[in-house]
mmCIF file of C-alpha atoms and ligand atoms in Angstrom:
data_model
loop_
_atom_site.group_PDB
_atom_site.id
_atom_site.type_symbol
_atom_site.label_atom_id
_atom_site.label_comp_id
_atom_site.label_asym_id
_atom_site.label_seq_id
_atom_site.Cartn_x
_atom_site.Cartn_y
_atom_site.Cartn_z
ATOM 1 C CA UNK A 1 39.035 53.921 -62.049
ATOM 2 C CA UNK A 2 37.689 51.254 -64.430
ATOM 3 C CA UNK A 3 34.983 53.234 -66.209
ATOM 4 C CA UNK A 4 36.260 52.234 -69.668
ATOM 5 C CA UNK A 5 35.382 48.577 -69.071
ATOM 6 C CA UNK A 6 31.626 49.096 -69.051
ATOM 7 C CA UNK A 7 30.021 46.952 -71.764
ATOM 8 C CA UNK A 8 33.371 45.531 -72.945
ATOM 9 C CA UNK A 9 33.564 41.856 -73.937
ATOM 10 C CA UNK A 10 36.407 40.125 -72.149
ATOM 11 C CA UNK A 11 37.650 36.674 -72.994
ATOM 12 C CA UNK A 12 39.564 35.338 -70.023
ATOM 13 C CA UNK A 13 41.935 32.436 -70.735
ATOM 14 C CA UNK A 14 43.166 30.509 -67.696
ATOM 15 C CA UNK A 15 46.045 28.032 -67.723
ATOM 16 C CA UNK A 16 47.273 25.638 -65.075
ATOM 17 C CA UNK A 17 49.144 27.553 -62.415
ATOM 18 C CA UNK A 18 48.481 28.019 -58.722
ATOM 19 C CA UNK A 19 47.870 31.683 -59.642
ATOM 20 C CA UNK A 20 44.645 30.468 -61.311
ATOM 21 C CA UNK A 21 42.928 31.150 -57.989
ATOM 22 C CA UNK A 22 43.340 34.876 -58.750
ATOM 23 C CA UNK A 23 41.130 34.410 -61.823
ATOM 24 C CA UNK A 24 38.088 34.334 -59.548
ATOM 25 C CA UNK A 25 38.653 37.838 -58.192
ATOM 26 C CA UNK A 26 39.745 39.026 -61.640
ATOM 27 C CA UNK A 27 36.429 37.815 -63.106
ATOM 28 C CA UNK A 28 34.509 39.431 -60.281
ATOM 29 C CA UNK A 29 36.300 42.768 -60.776
ATOM 30 C CA UNK A 30 35.561 42.738 -64.511
ATOM 31 C CA UNK A 31 31.887 41.996 -63.861
ATOM 32 C CA UNK A 32 31.762 44.700 -61.187
ATOM 33 C CA UNK A 33 33.185 47.170 -63.719
ATOM 34 C CA UNK A 34 30.299 46.354 -66.060
ATOM 35 C CA UNK A 35 32.201 44.120 -68.502
ATOM 36 C CA UNK A 36 30.916 40.861 -69.970
ATOM 37 C CA UNK A 37 33.235 37.919 -69.317
ATOM 38 C CA UNK A 38 33.575 34.521 -71.010
ATOM 39 C CA UNK A 39 36.102 32.105 -69.573
ATOM 40 C CA UNK A 40 38.190 29.486 -71.360
ATOM 41 C CA UNK A 41 40.262 27.100 -69.277
ATOM 42 C CA UNK A 42 43.023 24.702 -70.216
ATOM 43 C CA UNK A 43 42.314 21.194 -68.908
ATOM 44 C CA UNK A 44 45.239 21.550 -66.448
ATOM 45 C CA UNK A 45 43.795 24.721 -64.921
ATOM 46 C CA UNK A 46 40.593 22.965 -63.866
ATOM 47 C CA UNK A 47 42.584 21.189 -61.113
ATOM 48 C CA UNK A 48 43.476 24.589 -59.624
ATOM 49 C CA UNK A 49 40.086 26.273 -59.782
ATOM 50 C CA UNK A 50 36.689 24.876 -60.548
ATOM 51 C CA UNK A 51 34.901 25.787 -63.795
ATOM 52 C CA UNK A 52 31.738 26.068 -61.692
ATOM 53 C CA UNK A 53 33.266 28.938 -59.671
ATOM 54 C CA UNK A 54 34.131 30.786 -62.853
ATOM 55 C CA UNK A 55 30.848 30.140 -64.622
ATOM 56 C CA UNK A 56 28.993 31.364 -61.517
ATOM 57 C CA UNK A 57 31.112 34.524 -61.308
ATOM 58 C CA UNK A 58 31.129 35.224 -65.049
ATOM 59 C CA UNK A 59 27.428 34.321 -65.458
ATOM 60 C CA UNK A 60 28.400 32.417 -68.603
ATOM 61 C CA UNK A 61 29.327 28.836 -69.478
ATOM 62 C CA UNK A 62 33.032 27.994 -69.212
ATOM 63 C CA UNK A 63 34.821 26.318 -72.112
ATOM 64 C CA UNK A 64 37.735 23.964 -71.743
ATOM 65 C CA UNK A 65 37.446 21.391 -74.546
ATOM 66 C CA UNK A 66 37.259 21.925 -78.302
ATOM 67 C CA UNK A 67 34.464 19.374 -78.310
ATOM 68 C CA UNK A 68 32.235 18.099 -75.544
ATOM 69 C CA UNK A 69 29.426 15.551 -75.458
ATOM 70 C CA UNK A 70 29.758 14.941 -79.192
ATOM 71 C CA UNK A 71 29.424 18.584 -80.199
ATOM 72 C CA UNK A 72 32.037 21.047 -81.334
ATOM 73 C CA UNK A 73 32.668 24.264 -79.403
ATOM 74 C CA UNK A 74 33.107 27.138 -81.770
ATOM 75 C CA UNK A 75 36.432 28.779 -80.986
ATOM 76 C CA UNK A 76 36.104 31.084 -84.004
ATOM 77 C CA UNK A 77 32.887 32.640 -82.670
ATOM 78 C CA UNK A 78 34.465 33.231 -79.272
ATOM 79 C CA UNK A 79 37.556 34.759 -80.873
ATOM 80 C CA UNK A 80 35.396 37.141 -82.898
ATOM 81 C CA UNK A 81 33.101 37.974 -79.983
ATOM 82 C CA UNK A 82 35.756 39.494 -77.746
ATOM 83 C CA UNK A 83 36.979 43.095 -77.510
ATOM 84 C CA UNK A 84 40.046 41.829 -75.723
ATOM 85 C CA UNK A 85 41.488 38.460 -74.696
ATOM 86 C CA UNK A 86 43.391 38.161 -71.436
ATOM 87 C CA UNK A 87 45.372 35.049 -70.640
ATOM 88 C CA UNK A 88 45.924 35.045 -66.888
ATOM 89 C CA UNK A 89 47.699 33.101 -65.601
ATOM 90 C CA UNK A 90 49.824 32.217 -68.627
ATOM 91 C CA UNK A 91 52.080 29.302 -67.677
ATOM 92 C CA UNK A 92 55.434 28.502 -69.298
ATOM 93 C CA UNK A 93 53.740 25.674 -71.217
ATOM 94 C CA UNK A 94 50.912 27.875 -72.452
ATOM 95 C CA UNK A 95 53.357 30.626 -73.492
ATOM 96 C CA UNK A 96 55.295 28.012 -75.470
ATOM 97 C CA UNK A 97 52.111 26.743 -77.136
ATOM 98 C CA UNK A 98 50.894 30.249 -77.971
ATOM 99 C CA UNK A 99 54.290 31.284 -79.349
ATOM 100 C CA UNK A 100 54.502 28.208 -81.547
ATOM 101 C CA UNK A 101 50.860 27.684 -82.478
ATOM 102 C CA UNK A 102 50.629 24.295 -80.780
ATOM 103 C CA UNK A 103 46.883 24.113 -80.900
ATOM 104 C CA UNK A 104 46.059 21.184 -78.624
ATOM 105 C CA UNK A 105 43.442 22.849 -76.451
ATOM 106 C CA UNK A 106 40.538 25.265 -76.646
ATOM 107 C CA UNK A 107 42.508 28.200 -75.194
ATOM 108 C CA UNK A 108 45.172 28.075 -77.924
ATOM 109 C CA UNK A 109 42.488 27.529 -80.601
ATOM 110 C CA UNK A 110 40.628 30.651 -79.463
ATOM 111 C CA UNK A 111 43.898 32.610 -79.260
ATOM 112 C CA UNK A 112 44.700 31.710 -82.857
ATOM 113 C CA UNK A 113 41.197 32.695 -83.992
ATOM 114 C CA UNK A 114 40.991 35.929 -81.994
ATOM 115 C CA UNK A 115 41.046 39.174 -83.943
ATOM 116 C CA UNK A 116 41.120 41.300 -80.815
ATOM 117 C CA UNK A 117 44.260 42.318 -78.905
ATOM 118 C CA UNK A 118 45.620 39.674 -76.560
ATOM 119 C CA UNK A 119 47.221 40.383 -73.182
ATOM 120 C CA UNK A 120 49.076 37.684 -71.309
ATOM 121 C CA UNK A 121 50.015 37.662 -67.633
ATOM 122 C CA UNK A 122 52.726 35.061 -67.006
ATOM 123 C CA UNK A 123 52.933 33.154 -63.738
ATOM 124 C CA UNK A 124 55.745 30.777 -62.932
ATOM 125 C CA UNK A 125 58.769 30.125 -60.815
ATOM 126 C CA UNK A 126 61.678 32.591 -60.980
ATOM 127 C CA UNK A 127 64.050 30.251 -62.850
ATOM 128 C CA UNK A 128 61.378 29.178 -65.320
ATOM 129 C CA UNK A 129 60.653 32.856 -65.999
ATOM 130 C CA UNK A 130 64.322 33.719 -66.563
ATOM 131 C CA UNK A 131 64.998 30.653 -68.691
ATOM 132 C CA UNK A 132 66.016 31.726 -72.209
ATOM 133 C CA UNK A 133 63.300 29.460 -73.671
ATOM 134 C CA UNK A 134 60.556 31.331 -71.805
ATOM 135 C CA UNK A 135 62.085 34.729 -72.570
ATOM 136 C CA UNK A 136 62.328 33.780 -76.241
ATOM 137 C CA UNK A 137 58.654 32.747 -76.259
ATOM 138 C CA UNK A 138 57.681 36.039 -74.614
ATOM 139 C CA UNK A 139 59.704 37.979 -77.215
ATOM 140 C CA UNK A 140 58.036 36.042 -79.972
ATOM 141 C CA UNK A 141 54.557 36.711 -78.609
ATOM 142 C CA UNK A 142 55.384 40.422 -78.292
ATOM 143 C CA UNK A 143 56.622 40.483 -81.875
ATOM 144 C CA UNK A 144 53.130 39.298 -82.888
ATOM 145 C CA UNK A 145 51.652 42.401 -81.234
ATOM 146 C CA UNK A 146 50.464 40.574 -78.107
ATOM 147 C CA UNK A 147 50.768 42.582 -74.916
ATOM 148 C CA UNK A 148 52.573 41.506 -71.790
ATOM 149 C CA UNK A 149 51.197 42.208 -68.345
ATOM 150 C CA UNK A 150 54.528 42.207 -66.487
ATOM 151 C CA UNK A 151 55.239 39.677 -63.779
ATOM 152 C CA UNK A 152 55.691 40.949 -60.260
ATOM 153 C CA UNK A 153 58.521 40.278 -57.847
ATOM 154 C CA UNK A 154 57.822 38.491 -54.601
ATOM 155 C CA UNK A 155 57.336 35.212 -52.838
ATOM 156 C CA UNK A 156 56.533 32.322 -55.168
ATOM 157 C CA UNK A 157 54.574 29.126 -54.570
ATOM 158 C CA UNK A 158 57.863 27.170 -54.670
ATOM 159 C CA UNK A 159 59.096 29.045 -51.602
ATOM 160 C CA UNK A 160 61.647 30.900 -53.729
ATOM 161 C CA UNK A 161 61.444 34.604 -54.135
ATOM 162 C CA UNK A 162 61.939 36.707 -57.267
ATOM 163 C CA UNK A 163 60.272 37.623 -60.550
ATOM 164 C CA UNK A 164 57.475 35.364 -61.705
ATOM 165 C CA UNK A 165 54.374 36.218 -59.681
ATOM 166 C CA UNK A 166 51.315 36.896 -61.761
ATOM 167 C CA UNK A 167 50.214 40.536 -61.682
ATOM 168 C CA UNK A 168 47.498 41.220 -59.123
ATOM 169 C CA UNK A 169 43.911 41.275 -60.470
ATOM 170 C CA UNK A 170 43.699 45.028 -59.697
ATOM 171 C CA UNK A 171 46.746 45.635 -61.909
ATOM 172 C CA UNK A 172 45.239 43.592 -64.739
ATOM 173 C CA UNK A 173 42.025 45.615 -64.427
ATOM 174 C CA UNK A 174 44.008 48.875 -64.503
ATOM 175 C CA UNK A 175 45.966 47.812 -67.583
ATOM 176 C CA UNK A 176 42.840 46.651 -69.426
ATOM 177 C CA UNK A 177 41.064 49.860 -68.486
ATOM 178 C CA UNK A 178 44.036 51.869 -69.789
ATOM 179 C CA UNK A 179 43.928 49.934 -73.003
ATOM 180 C CA UNK A 180 40.359 51.054 -73.696
ATOM 181 C CA UNK A 181 41.362 54.560 -72.683
ATOM 182 C CA UNK A 182 44.071 54.761 -75.308
ATOM 183 C CA UNK A 183 43.986 57.607 -77.696
ATOM 184 C CA UNK A 184 43.845 60.218 -74.979
ATOM 185 C CA UNK A 185 47.615 60.597 -75.233
ATOM 186 C CA UNK A 186 47.819 59.647 -78.891
ATOM 187 C CA UNK A 187 50.133 61.974 -80.802
ATOM 188 C CA UNK A 188 51.907 63.077 -77.601
ATOM 189 C CA UNK A 189 55.577 62.408 -76.909
ATOM 190 C CA UNK A 190 56.600 62.004 -73.303
ATOM 191 C CA UNK A 191 60.075 61.913 -71.818
ATOM 192 C CA UNK A 192 60.414 59.860 -68.655
ATOM 193 C CA UNK A 193 63.523 59.461 -66.516
ATOM 194 C CA UNK A 194 63.591 56.507 -64.154
ATOM 195 C CA UNK A 195 65.802 54.330 -62.009
ATOM 196 C CA UNK A 196 68.993 55.103 -60.157
ATOM 197 C CA UNK A 197 72.231 56.491 -61.542
ATOM 198 C CA UNK A 198 75.589 54.917 -60.804
ATOM 199 C CA UNK A 199 78.683 57.048 -60.448
ATOM 200 C CA UNK A 200 81.928 55.213 -61.086
ATOM 201 C CA UNK A 201 84.833 55.434 -58.665
ATOM 202 C CA UNK A 202 87.092 53.162 -60.665
ATOM 203 C CA UNK A 203 86.548 50.458 -63.317
ATOM 204 C CA UNK A 204 84.854 48.127 -60.793
ATOM 205 C CA UNK A 205 83.235 50.275 -58.085
ATOM 206 C CA UNK A 206 80.459 52.780 -58.121
ATOM 207 C CA UNK A 207 78.164 54.817 -55.877
ATOM 208 C CA UNK A 208 74.495 54.234 -56.443
ATOM 209 C CA UNK A 209 71.114 54.226 -54.724
ATOM 210 C CA UNK A 210 68.252 51.824 -54.061
ATOM 211 C CA UNK A 211 65.838 53.055 -56.747
ATOM 212 C CA UNK A 212 64.426 50.133 -58.782
ATOM 213 C CA UNK A 213 62.899 52.235 -61.562
ATOM 214 C CA UNK A 214 59.501 50.603 -60.919
ATOM 215 C CA UNK A 215 57.559 53.866 -60.593
ATOM 216 C CA UNK A 216 58.990 55.416 -63.765
ATOM 217 C CA UNK A 217 58.568 52.206 -65.763
ATOM 218 C CA UNK A 218 54.929 51.990 -64.615
ATOM 219 C CA UNK A 219 54.357 55.573 -65.861
ATOM 220 C CA UNK A 220 56.064 54.751 -69.175
ATOM 221 C CA UNK A 221 53.896 51.645 -69.678
ATOM 222 C CA UNK A 222 50.702 53.480 -68.706
ATOM 223 C CA UNK A 223 51.450 56.399 -71.052
ATOM 224 C CA UNK A 224 52.241 53.987 -73.893
ATOM 225 C CA UNK A 225 48.972 52.121 -73.289
ATOM 226 C CA UNK A 226 47.177 55.456 -73.577
ATOM 227 C CA UNK A 227 48.702 55.960 -77.013
ATOM 228 C CA UNK A 228 51.707 58.208 -76.245
ATOM 229 C CA UNK A 229 55.157 57.735 -77.722
ATOM 230 C CA UNK A 230 57.414 57.387 -74.733
ATOM 231 C CA UNK A 231 61.155 57.968 -74.452
ATOM 232 C CA UNK A 232 62.278 56.279 -71.274
ATOM 233 C CA UNK A 233 65.761 57.240 -70.095
ATOM 234 C CA UNK A 234 66.481 54.481 -67.634
ATOM 235 C CA UNK A 235 69.334 54.075 -65.182
ATOM 236 C CA UNK A 236 70.767 50.656 -64.303
ATOM 237 C CA UNK A 237 68.036 48.231 -63.190
ATOM 238 C CA UNK A 238 67.072 44.690 -64.133
ATOM 239 C CA UNK A 239 63.500 45.844 -64.789
ATOM 240 C CA UNK A 240 62.485 46.898 -68.277
ATOM 241 C CA UNK A 241 59.446 48.159 -70.145
ATOM 242 C CA UNK A 242 57.695 45.930 -72.668
ATOM 243 C CA UNK A 243 55.296 48.153 -74.575
ATOM 244 C CA UNK A 244 56.343 48.716 -78.178
ATOM 245 C CA UNK A 245 55.562 52.463 -77.895
ATOM 246 C CA UNK A 246 58.347 52.840 -75.328
ATOM 247 C CA UNK A 247 61.748 53.790 -76.772
ATOM 248 C CA UNK A 248 64.249 52.648 -74.204
ATOM 249 C CA UNK A 249 67.466 54.633 -73.682
ATOM 250 C CA UNK A 250 69.676 52.897 -71.139
ATOM 251 C CA UNK A 251 72.158 55.090 -69.298
ATOM 252 C CA UNK A 252 74.417 54.671 -66.317
ATOM 253 C CA UNK A 253 75.541 57.987 -64.822
ATOM 254 C CA UNK A 254 73.816 61.308 -64.099
ATOM 255 C CA UNK A 255 75.885 62.887 -66.904
ATOM 256 C CA UNK A 256 74.666 60.316 -69.420
ATOM 257 C CA UNK A 257 71.062 60.721 -68.250
ATOM 258 C CA UNK A 258 71.384 64.501 -68.573
ATOM 259 C CA UNK A 259 72.791 64.333 -72.123
ATOM 260 C CA UNK A 260 70.101 61.899 -73.307
ATOM 261 C CA UNK A 261 67.213 63.761 -71.635
ATOM 262 C CA UNK A 262 68.343 67.076 -73.110
ATOM 263 C CA UNK A 263 68.618 65.538 -76.567
ATOM 264 C CA UNK A 264 64.986 64.367 -76.419
ATOM 265 C CA UNK A 265 63.223 67.084 -74.402
ATOM 266 C CA UNK A 266 62.677 69.754 -77.083
ATOM 267 C CA UNK A 267 60.526 67.454 -79.197
ATOM 268 C CA UNK A 268 58.408 66.322 -76.230
ATOM 269 C CA UNK A 269 55.027 67.508 -74.948
ATOM 270 C CA UNK A 270 55.783 66.541 -71.361
ATOM 271 C CA UNK A 271 58.475 65.139 -69.102
ATOM 272 C CA UNK A 272 58.009 63.044 -65.996
ATOM 273 C CA UNK A 273 61.228 62.990 -63.984
ATOM 274 C CA UNK A 274 61.050 59.962 -61.741
ATOM 275 C CA UNK A 275 64.752 59.086 -61.683
ATOM 276 C CA UNK A 276 66.712 59.083 -58.438
ATOM 277 C CA UNK A 277 69.658 60.998 -59.831
ATOM 278 C CA UNK A 278 72.891 61.182 -57.846
ATOM 279 C CA UNK A 279 73.535 64.721 -56.640
ATOM 280 C CA UNK A 280 77.298 64.231 -56.518
ATOM 281 C CA UNK A 281 79.846 62.144 -58.370
ATOM 282 C CA UNK A 282 83.479 61.384 -57.563
ATOM 283 C CA UNK A 283 85.661 64.226 -58.827
ATOM 284 C CA UNK A 284 87.878 61.775 -60.656
ATOM 285 C CA UNK A 285 87.359 58.257 -61.905
ATOM 286 C CA UNK A 286 90.482 56.179 -61.334
ATOM 287 C CA UNK A 287 91.724 54.392 -64.456
ATOM 288 C CA UNK A 288 92.656 51.343 -62.405
ATOM 289 C CA UNK A 289 91.078 49.634 -59.415
ATOM 290 C CA UNK A 290 91.821 51.694 -56.301
ATOM 291 C CA UNK A 291 94.222 49.727 -54.076
ATOM 292 C CA UNK A 292 93.726 49.640 -50.359
ATOM 293 C CA UNK A 293 96.290 51.674 -48.407
ATOM 294 C CA UNK A 294 95.996 53.129 -44.927
ATOM 295 C CA UNK A 295 92.918 53.099 -42.647
ATOM 296 C CA UNK A 296 90.978 55.860 -44.354
ATOM 297 C CA UNK A 297 90.038 56.735 -47.866
ATOM 298 C CA UNK A 298 88.967 60.259 -48.740
ATOM 299 C CA UNK A 299 87.106 60.866 -51.965
ATOM 300 C CA UNK A 300 86.256 64.280 -53.267
ATOM 301 C CA UNK A 301 82.833 64.723 -54.885
ATOM 302 C CA UNK A 302 81.529 67.295 -57.333
ATOM 303 C CA UNK A 303 77.934 68.193 -58.292
ATOM 304 C CA UNK A 304 76.174 66.366 -61.097
ATOM 305 C CA UNK A 305 73.944 68.311 -63.470
ATOM 306 C CA UNK A 306 70.399 68.858 -62.178
ATOM 307 C CA UNK A 307 68.428 67.467 -65.100
ATOM 308 C CA UNK A 308 65.085 68.746 -63.828
ATOM 309 C CA UNK A 309 66.411 72.270 -63.305
ATOM 310 C CA UNK A 310 67.972 72.371 -66.785
ATOM 311 C CA UNK A 311 64.792 71.126 -68.462
ATOM 312 C CA UNK A 312 62.770 73.605 -66.361
ATOM 313 C CA UNK A 313 64.876 76.478 -67.732
ATOM 314 C CA UNK A 314 64.573 75.210 -71.259
ATOM 315 C CA UNK A 315 60.874 74.455 -71.321
ATOM 316 C CA UNK A 316 58.500 76.298 -73.654
ATOM 317 C CA UNK A 317 54.981 74.900 -73.399
ATOM 318 C CA UNK A 318 55.955 71.470 -72.097
ATOM 319 C CA UNK A 319 54.534 70.154 -68.855
ATOM 320 C CA UNK A 320 57.122 68.943 -66.337
ATOM 321 C CA UNK A 321 56.260 66.614 -63.490
ATOM 322 C CA UNK A 322 58.876 66.000 -60.827
ATOM 323 C CA UNK A 323 59.243 63.786 -57.788
ATOM 324 C CA UNK A 324 60.332 64.610 -54.275
ATOM 325 C CA UNK A 325 61.316 62.420 -51.371
ATOM 326 C CA UNK A 326 61.710 64.375 -48.173
ATOM 327 C CA UNK A 327 62.358 63.405 -44.570
ATOM 328 C CA UNK A 328 61.280 66.679 -42.916
ATOM 329 C CA UNK A 329 59.138 69.710 -43.779
ATOM 330 C CA UNK A 330 57.946 67.603 -46.689
ATOM 331 C CA UNK A 331 55.441 69.990 -48.236
ATOM 332 C CA UNK A 332 57.561 73.145 -47.889
ATOM 333 C CA UNK A 333 60.660 71.495 -49.297
ATOM 334 C CA UNK A 334 58.745 69.965 -52.198
ATOM 335 C CA UNK A 335 57.142 73.348 -52.986
ATOM 336 C CA UNK A 336 60.532 75.080 -53.104
ATOM 337 C CA UNK A 337 61.894 72.333 -55.335
ATOM 338 C CA UNK A 338 58.958 72.555 -57.739
ATOM 339 C CA UNK A 339 59.311 76.315 -58.096
ATOM 340 C CA UNK A 340 63.101 76.285 -58.343
ATOM 341 C CA UNK A 341 63.018 73.654 -61.075
ATOM 342 C CA UNK A 342 60.018 75.214 -62.868
ATOM 343 C CA UNK A 343 57.891 72.067 -62.610
ATOM 344 C CA UNK A 344 54.119 72.106 -63.162
ATOM 345 C CA UNK A 345 53.438 69.780 -60.283
ATOM 346 C CA UNK A 346 55.468 67.569 -58.013
ATOM 347 C CA UNK A 347 54.755 64.087 -56.687
ATOM 348 C CA UNK A 348 55.742 63.817 -53.047
ATOM 349 C CA UNK A 349 56.670 60.290 -51.960
ATOM 350 C CA UNK A 350 55.917 59.434 -48.390
ATOM 351 C CA UNK A 351 58.775 57.832 -46.534
ATOM 352 C CA UNK A 352 56.662 57.260 -43.430
ATOM 353 C CA UNK A 353 54.323 54.699 -44.937
ATOM 354 C CA UNK A 354 55.027 50.943 -44.883
ATOM 355 C CA UNK A 355 55.030 49.674 -48.462
ATOM 356 C CA UNK A 356 55.862 53.038 -50.038
ATOM 357 C CA UNK A 357 59.035 54.155 -51.782
ATOM 358 C CA UNK A 358 62.038 52.305 -53.148
ATOM 359 C CA UNK A 359 61.703 48.724 -54.407
ATOM 360 C CA UNK A 360 58.049 48.283 -53.365
ATOM 361 C CA UNK A 361 55.171 47.522 -55.751
ATOM 362 C CA UNK A 362 53.091 50.091 -53.879
ATOM 363 C CA UNK A 363 53.497 53.783 -53.203
ATOM 364 C CA UNK A 364 51.793 56.534 -51.251
ATOM 365 C CA UNK A 365 52.000 59.957 -52.799
ATOM 366 C CA UNK A 366 50.633 63.500 -52.657
ATOM 367 C CA UNK A 367 50.564 65.915 -55.580
ATOM 368 C CA UNK A 368 51.571 69.504 -54.887
ATOM 369 C CA UNK A 369 50.593 72.220 -57.342
ATOM 370 C CA UNK A 370 51.969 75.673 -58.137
ATOM 371 C CA UNK A 371 49.080 77.346 -56.292
ATOM 372 C CA UNK A 372 50.235 75.445 -53.168
ATOM 373 C CA UNK A 373 47.197 73.170 -53.126
ATOM 374 C CA UNK A 374 47.735 69.510 -52.390
ATOM 375 C CA UNK A 375 46.032 66.251 -53.325
ATOM 376 C CA UNK A 376 46.658 63.216 -51.071
ATOM 377 C CA UNK A 377 46.279 59.622 -52.235
ATOM 378 C CA UNK A 378 46.036 56.373 -50.308
ATOM 379 C CA UNK A 379 48.643 53.591 -50.537
ATOM 380 C CA UNK A 380 48.217 52.077 -54.018
ATOM 381 C CA UNK A 381 49.949 49.880 -56.552
ATOM 382 C CA UNK A 382 52.565 51.835 -58.510
ATOM 383 C CA UNK A 383 50.608 51.010 -61.673
ATOM 384 C CA UNK A 384 47.619 52.826 -60.143
ATOM 385 C CA UNK A 385 49.755 55.776 -59.017
ATOM 386 C CA UNK A 386 51.003 55.990 -62.620
ATOM 387 C CA UNK A 387 47.367 56.338 -63.747
ATOM 388 C CA UNK A 388 46.718 59.141 -61.260
ATOM 389 C CA UNK A 389 49.818 61.010 -62.467
ATOM 390 C CA UNK A 390 48.759 60.701 -66.106
ATOM 391 C CA UNK A 391 45.193 61.789 -65.311
ATOM 392 C CA UNK A 392 46.634 64.967 -63.765
ATOM 393 C CA UNK A 393 49.101 65.463 -66.614
ATOM 394 C CA UNK A 394 46.272 65.148 -69.144
ATOM 395 C CA UNK A 395 44.419 68.025 -67.483
ATOM 396 C CA UNK A 396 47.477 70.238 -67.936
ATOM 397 C CA UNK A 397 48.394 69.301 -71.511
ATOM 398 C CA UNK A 398 47.144 71.734 -74.158
HETATM 399 O O1 C5P B 401 66.507 67.958 -55.631
HETATM 400 P P1 C5P B 401 65.944 66.586 -55.634
HETATM 401 O O2 C5P B 401 66.922 65.542 -56.077
HETATM 402 O O3 C5P B 401 65.248 66.176 -54.378
HETATM 403 O O4 C5P B 401 64.785 66.683 -56.770
HETATM 404 C C1 C5P B 401 64.035 65.600 -57.156
HETATM 405 C C2 C5P B 401 63.513 65.785 -58.553
HETATM 406 O O5 C5P B 401 64.517 66.328 -59.401
HETATM 407 C C3 C5P B 401 63.144 64.474 -59.179
HETATM 408 O O6 C5P B 401 62.091 64.706 -60.103
HETATM 409 C C4 C5P B 401 64.444 64.058 -59.872
HETATM 410 O O7 C5P B 401 64.211 63.145 -60.927
HETATM 411 C C5 C5P B 401 64.973 65.376 -60.352
HETATM 412 N N1 C5P B 401 66.448 65.457 -60.402
HETATM 413 C C6 C5P B 401 67.084 65.567 -61.610
HETATM 414 N N2 C5P B 401 68.461 65.678 -61.674
HETATM 415 C C7 C5P B 401 69.194 65.696 -60.563
HETATM 416 C C8 C5P B 401 68.561 65.579 -59.286
HETATM 417 C C9 C5P B 401 67.184 65.458 -59.260
HETATM 418 O O8 C5P B 401 66.425 65.538 -62.653
HETATM 419 N N3 C5P B 401 70.503 65.803 -60.629
#
C-alpha cells in the first residue's frame, strides 16, 4: 500500500493542536514504510507532544528553534534535504503564518526555504475552519502550489462536531504514497460523477438522497494525485475537491448531470460513475410554491436518463467503472447491472457493514468483473478504497 515511500525523505512539520498526538503514529507509519523522517515543531506544539517522543520515533533530532544553545539551525539545508514536506497538524495560526510569510519560527523558515512540494493537513474547530480568514489562507496556500490534505468531519476536541478534524495518519500516508506514484495516470483524462442529484418539485422543494459525494471526491483526488486530468461532475454537496488537476462541474439534477457527463465523455479515457443519481423526477416542476390543500398530495414521476447506460452505449475504448448498492441478491443484481450498462467492472457497496455507505469516511466494497469473478475488500477509509479502484482501473487502461 505504501511501497512508494521507501527511501523517501519526509520533513514533518508539527504545529500546536491537540491533533499533534497523531504525529507520533504518522511518524511511525512513515518509518515503517521505509521513509526517512525529520521533524520540525513549532514551540506551541511541544506542549501537546514531546520532542523526545518524536526524535525517538523518527530516529533523528527534532528542531523547534531557529537557534539553540548559541548556534544556528540551518533551515535551508533541511528545506533542500526533503523530497516532501508535510505540515500535520496545521493550525489556523500556522496556516496564517505560512500564507503570509510570517517567519517567526523554524517551521515557517523551513517552509519558505523548501523546494519540495508541501502538503498541509489542517486541524481546528469547525467555526475556525469555516471562518473566511482561514478559508482565504487555505486558498492562498493552494495558489502557491501547496497541497491540502482535506479535513475530516467528526467530533472535535471542543465537543462540537463538524469539519475540522485532521486527516487520520493512514490517510496522510496514502496521499503521500499516491504523490510519489504520480505519473501512472499522467496524460489520462477521467470523468467522475459523484454526489446526489436533487429533483425540484417547485422553486423551494426537491427530492434528493443521502449521498455526500465523499467516495467520488476521494477517487477524483486520488486520480489527480496520480497525474490524471479529472472532470468531476458533482451533485449538490458541501464537500469539494481541492487538487488543481480536478475540473469541477457542479450540477443539481440528473438531467444536468447527464448533459455534462455526455459532453465530457468522448474525450475521456475512463469514467467512474459514483453518483447516486435519482431514478425518477417529478413529471412537472411547479412554477410557484405548491400550496397545501386536502389531506393527500399525489405527484407523478417520470424516469431520469440513465447516465451509465448512455455512456455504456457510447463507449469506444474507454473503461467504465460503476457502483451498485443492493439490499438483496447483491452479486446477481450487480452483475446484471454491469452487463446492461456495459461497464468494465462494478463496485458493490455493502449495506450490511457498520461504517460503510452514505456519509461515512469508511466503506466496504467488492469488485465484480465481467467474467463473474469477485474481489472482496475489508472495511477501509474511502481514500484507501479510491486507491484500490484506481489500481484496478490502471490494469484495464490500454
Ligand atoms: O441502476 P442503479 O442506479 O443501481 O445503478 C448504479 C450505477 O449506475 C452507478 O454507477 C450510478 O452512478 C449509475 N447511474 C447513472 N444514472 C442513473 C442511475 C444510475 O449513471 N440515472
